[in-house]
């Protein structure tokens, strides 16, 4: 059974930093690209970042570019999101998702339960 | 700023058929990128419902079906059930923005 379990969500002050982790199991982790998707409370979904299977290539939404860094450790079956210079508008549930391919682009076939990040003073 | 537009809400009686539209543009759905659909039950994470425009993952009832035409896509739910009350999101890729994009979301209410 595929499982994705996020951790690291917390309350952090504006301008602060936080690192989210996602532990993957039930599939061959280094066969898949991984993504982070977020959802502000009561709002819709927003794609945040993508990392390819080997970690060689990363992509980011403009809203987080230069502030967030996605990474992975295939030896630990783990995905990470380092978030710096946090803003109030970054407050959201952050979901770790597995990417599968259709017409050369990804969809998200498995999701974690989400980690809540609250940016507030 | 979602580039895929969905109706905020749709409703239907048990057993009825409802359709959720997802309107995009020539840089996403109209460019030939597949559309995928997710169901989010209250208080839970989203779950993949339809991928590749019209394929259902294992375990998803055949009451759910997807289609696409031009710059729009649709999700149909036939034989509506109480357990279908949820938020539904479409998703694709936008080549102008170079990002993965989600629809604005539609809440389905079973009357």
Short mmCIF file of C-alpha atoms in Angstrom, two decimals:
data_model
loop_
_atom_site.label_atom_id
_atom_site.label_comp_id
_atom_site.label_asym_id
_atom_site.label_seq_id
_atom_site.Cartn_x
_atom_site.Cartn_y
_atom_site.Cartn_z
CA UNK A 1 0.00 0.00 0.00
CA UNK A 2 1.36 3.40 -1.00
CA UNK A 3 1.77 5.72 1.97
CA UNK A 4 2.99 9.30 2.16
CA UNK A 5 3.34 10.79 5.63
CA UNK A 6 4.23 14.46 6.08
CA UNK A 7 5.76 15.93 9.20
CA UNK A 8 7.22 19.22 10.36
CA UNK A 9 4.17 21.47 10.20
CA UNK A 10 4.20 24.22 12.83
CA UNK A 11 3.39 27.83 13.68
CA UNK A 12 6.20 30.13 12.55
CA UNK A 13 6.68 33.89 12.57
CA UNK A 14 6.78 35.91 9.34
CA UNK A 15 10.27 35.83 7.91
CA UNK A 16 11.01 32.53 9.60
CA UNK A 17 11.98 29.14 8.21
CA UNK A 18 10.59 25.64 8.37
CA UNK A 19 11.43 22.26 6.86
CA UNK A 20 8.73 19.78 5.92
CA UNK A 21 9.46 16.09 5.47
CA UNK A 22 7.53 13.34 3.71
CA UNK A 23 8.21 9.66 4.38
CA UNK A 24 7.23 7.40 1.50
CA UNK A 25 6.54 3.68 1.58
CA UNK A 26 4.80 0.98 -0.41
CA UNK A 27 6.44 1.78 -3.76
CA UNK A 28 9.87 2.16 -5.33
CA UNK A 29 10.51 5.77 -4.34
CA UNK A 30 13.25 6.50 -6.86
CA UNK A 31 11.02 5.45 -9.75
CA UNK A 32 8.84 8.54 -9.31
CA UNK A 33 8.94 12.30 -9.44
CA UNK A 34 7.47 13.94 -6.36
CA UNK A 35 5.56 17.16 -5.83
CA UNK A 36 4.35 19.47 -3.09
CA UNK A 37 0.84 20.90 -3.40
CA UNK A 38 -0.66 23.32 -0.87
CA UNK A 39 -4.12 24.43 0.18
CA UNK A 40 -4.83 27.50 2.27
CA UNK A 41 -7.58 26.80 4.82
CA UNK A 42 -10.95 26.89 3.06
CA UNK A 43 -9.33 27.60 -0.32
CA UNK A 44 -8.38 25.72 -3.45
CA UNK A 45 -5.31 23.70 -4.42
CA UNK A 46 -2.03 25.24 -5.59
CA UNK A 47 0.91 23.35 -7.06
CA UNK A 48 4.15 24.36 -5.30
CA UNK A 49 7.12 22.35 -6.53
CA UNK A 50 8.37 19.29 -8.43
CA UNK A 51 11.52 17.20 -8.17
CA UNK A 52 12.46 14.53 -10.68
CA UNK A 53 13.16 10.93 -9.65
CA UNK A 54 16.89 11.46 -9.25
CA UNK A 55 16.72 14.95 -7.79
CA UNK A 56 18.54 16.43 -10.75
CA UNK A 57 15.79 18.82 -11.80
CA UNK A 58 13.42 20.96 -9.77
CA UNK A 59 10.61 23.36 -10.63
CA UNK A 60 8.74 25.91 -8.55
CA UNK A 61 5.64 28.05 -8.65
CA UNK A 62 6.46 31.74 -9.02
CA UNK A 63 4.90 32.39 -5.61
CA UNK A 64 7.64 30.40 -3.83
CA UNK A 65 10.59 30.63 -6.23
CA UNK A 66 13.75 31.78 -4.48
CA UNK A 67 12.29 31.08 -1.02
CA UNK A 68 11.46 27.35 -1.06
CA UNK A 69 13.76 24.44 -1.91
CA UNK A 70 12.58 20.94 -2.71
CA UNK A 71 14.93 18.00 -2.21
CA UNK A 72 14.88 14.24 -1.75
CA UNK A 73 16.96 11.46 -0.24
CA UNK A 74 16.26 8.27 -2.15
CA UNK A 75 18.27 6.21 0.34
CA UNK A 76 15.77 7.25 3.00
CA UNK A 77 12.65 7.26 0.80
CA UNK A 78 12.08 10.84 1.86
CA UNK A 79 11.04 14.13 0.29
CA UNK A 80 11.69 17.56 1.82
CA UNK A 81 10.58 21.16 1.45
CA UNK A 82 12.77 23.84 2.96
CA UNK A 83 10.73 27.02 3.36
CA UNK A 84 12.50 30.32 4.06
CA UNK A 85 11.32 33.93 4.33
CA UNK A 86 7.85 32.72 5.16
CA UNK A 87 4.89 35.04 4.64
CA UNK A 88 1.35 35.05 5.96
CA UNK A 89 0.13 33.95 2.52
CA UNK A 90 2.17 30.73 2.84
CA UNK A 91 -0.22 29.56 5.56
CA UNK A 92 -1.66 26.30 4.22
CA UNK A 93 -1.84 22.57 4.41
CA UNK A 94 1.13 21.19 2.47
CA UNK A 95 0.57 17.87 0.73
CA UNK A 96 3.30 15.53 -0.46
CA UNK A 97 2.16 13.89 -3.70
CA UNK A 98 3.50 11.27 -6.07
CA UNK A 99 3.68 12.26 -9.73
CA UNK A 100 2.66 9.97 -12.56
CA UNK A 101 2.87 10.79 -16.25
CA UNK A 102 0.12 11.48 -18.80
CA UNK A 103 0.86 13.23 -22.12
CA UNK A 104 4.35 14.07 -20.86
CA UNK A 105 3.06 15.96 -17.86
CA UNK A 106 2.25 14.87 -14.32
CA UNK A 107 -0.83 14.13 -12.34
CA UNK A 108 -0.88 13.33 -8.63
CA UNK A 109 -1.92 9.77 -7.95
CA UNK A 110 -1.22 9.52 -4.23
CA UNK A 111 -1.41 12.20 -1.54
CA UNK A 112 -0.27 12.42 2.04
CA UNK A 113 -2.55 13.59 4.83
CA UNK A 114 -1.06 17.08 4.82
CA UNK A 115 1.05 19.17 7.20
CA UNK A 116 -0.31 22.50 8.44
CA UNK A 117 2.02 25.47 8.27
CA UNK A 118 0.77 28.63 9.96
CA UNK A 119 2.70 31.85 9.49
CA UNK A 120 1.68 34.31 12.16
CA UNK A 121 3.18 36.63 14.72
CA UNK B 1 -5.28 32.94 -9.60
CA UNK B 2 -6.65 29.70 -11.04
CA UNK B 3 -6.59 29.45 -14.83
CA UNK B 4 -9.11 26.62 -14.85
CA UNK B 5 -12.63 27.74 -14.00
CA UNK B 6 -15.25 25.52 -12.36
CA UNK B 7 -18.73 26.33 -11.05
CA UNK B 8 -18.60 26.95 -7.29
CA UNK B 9 -21.35 24.45 -6.60
CA UNK B 10 -23.63 21.87 -8.15
CA UNK B 11 -26.35 19.84 -6.50
CA UNK B 12 -28.63 16.95 -7.26
CA UNK B 13 -30.95 14.46 -5.68
CA UNK B 14 -29.81 10.91 -4.98
CA UNK B 15 -29.74 8.90 -8.19
CA UNK B 16 -29.50 11.94 -10.44
CA UNK B 17 -26.70 12.86 -12.82
CA UNK B 18 -24.59 15.95 -12.28
CA UNK B 19 -21.88 17.42 -14.49
CA UNK B 20 -18.99 19.62 -13.38
CA UNK B 21 -17.34 21.75 -16.05
CA UNK B 22 -13.70 22.84 -16.14
CA UNK B 23 -13.01 25.71 -18.53
CA UNK B 24 -9.45 26.43 -19.59
CA UNK B 25 -7.69 27.97 -22.57
CA UNK B 26 -5.42 27.25 -25.54
CA UNK B 27 -2.37 27.09 -23.28
CA UNK B 28 -3.66 24.27 -21.09
CA UNK B 29 -6.63 22.04 -21.96
CA UNK B 30 -6.78 23.40 -25.51
CA UNK B 31 -3.10 22.64 -26.02
CA UNK B 32 -3.82 18.94 -25.66
CA UNK B 33 -2.73 18.37 -22.08
CA UNK B 34 -4.74 15.78 -20.22
CA UNK B 35 -7.20 16.78 -17.52
CA UNK B 36 -7.30 14.99 -14.19
CA UNK B 37 -9.90 15.14 -11.44
CA UNK B 38 -9.61 14.90 -7.67
CA UNK B 39 -12.23 14.36 -4.98
CA UNK B 40 -11.74 15.93 -1.56
CA UNK B 41 -14.07 14.68 1.15
CA UNK B 42 -14.58 17.04 4.12
CA UNK B 43 -11.52 17.20 6.34
CA UNK B 44 -9.41 14.87 4.21
CA UNK B 45 -6.68 15.06 1.59
CA UNK B 46 -7.60 15.08 -2.10
CA UNK B 47 -7.83 11.72 -3.85
CA UNK B 48 -7.30 10.98 -7.54
CA UNK B 49 -10.64 10.31 -9.21
CA UNK B 50 -9.96 10.49 -12.97
CA UNK B 51 -6.62 10.62 -14.79
CA UNK B 52 -5.70 11.03 -18.42
CA UNK B 53 -9.01 12.81 -19.03
CA UNK B 54 -11.13 9.67 -18.87
CA UNK B 55 -9.44 6.85 -16.95
CA UNK B 56 -10.47 5.70 -13.48
CA UNK B 57 -7.93 4.41 -10.94
CA UNK B 58 -8.64 1.04 -9.44
CA UNK B 59 -11.42 1.30 -6.86
CA UNK B 60 -13.17 4.34 -8.31
CA UNK B 61 -16.78 3.51 -9.22
CA UNK B 62 -17.79 3.68 -12.87
CA UNK B 63 -20.40 6.27 -11.85
CA UNK B 64 -17.60 8.78 -12.36
CA UNK B 65 -16.53 9.62 -15.91
CA UNK B 66 -14.46 12.33 -17.55
CA UNK B 67 -14.33 13.89 -20.99
CA UNK B 68 -12.72 16.78 -22.83
CA UNK B 69 -13.58 18.96 -25.81
CA UNK B 70 -11.66 21.95 -27.07
CA UNK B 71 -10.62 24.11 -24.14
CA UNK B 72 -12.99 22.51 -21.63
CA UNK B 73 -13.40 19.28 -19.72
CA UNK B 74 -16.22 17.73 -17.73
CA UNK B 75 -16.69 15.32 -14.87
CA UNK B 76 -19.99 13.45 -14.79
CA UNK B 77 -21.37 11.70 -11.75
CA UNK B 78 -24.27 9.38 -12.49
CA UNK B 79 -26.45 7.75 -9.86
CA UNK B 80 -25.49 10.43 -7.31
CA UNK B 81 -25.01 9.09 -3.77
CA UNK B 82 -24.76 10.79 -0.39
CA UNK B 83 -21.12 9.73 -0.13
CA UNK B 84 -20.35 11.82 -3.23
CA UNK B 85 -20.74 15.05 -1.26
CA UNK B 86 -17.29 16.58 -1.57
CA UNK B 87 -15.19 19.19 -3.32
CA UNK B 88 -13.99 18.31 -6.83
CA UNK B 89 -10.98 19.83 -8.58
CA UNK B 90 -9.77 19.54 -12.17
CA UNK B 91 -6.04 19.76 -12.95
CA UNK B 92 -3.88 20.15 -16.02
CA UNK B 93 -0.65 21.80 -17.17
CA UNK B 94 -0.30 25.31 -18.55
CA UNK B 95 2.44 25.83 -21.13
CA UNK B 96 2.34 29.64 -20.96
CA UNK B 97 2.84 29.71 -17.20
CA UNK B 98 4.95 26.50 -17.14
CA UNK B 99 3.11 25.29 -14.05
CA UNK B 100 0.65 22.64 -13.04
CA UNK B 101 -2.75 24.24 -12.58
CA UNK B 102 -5.87 23.34 -10.65
CA UNK B 103 -9.45 24.38 -11.16
CA UNK B 104 -11.23 26.67 -8.75
CA UNK B 105 -13.09 23.73 -7.22
CA UNK B 106 -16.74 22.65 -7.16
CA UNK B 107 -18.71 21.61 -4.11
CA UNK B 108 -21.21 18.86 -4.83
CA UNK B 109 -24.25 18.72 -2.57
CA UNK B 110 -26.63 15.80 -2.49
CA UNK B 111 -30.11 17.09 -1.75
#
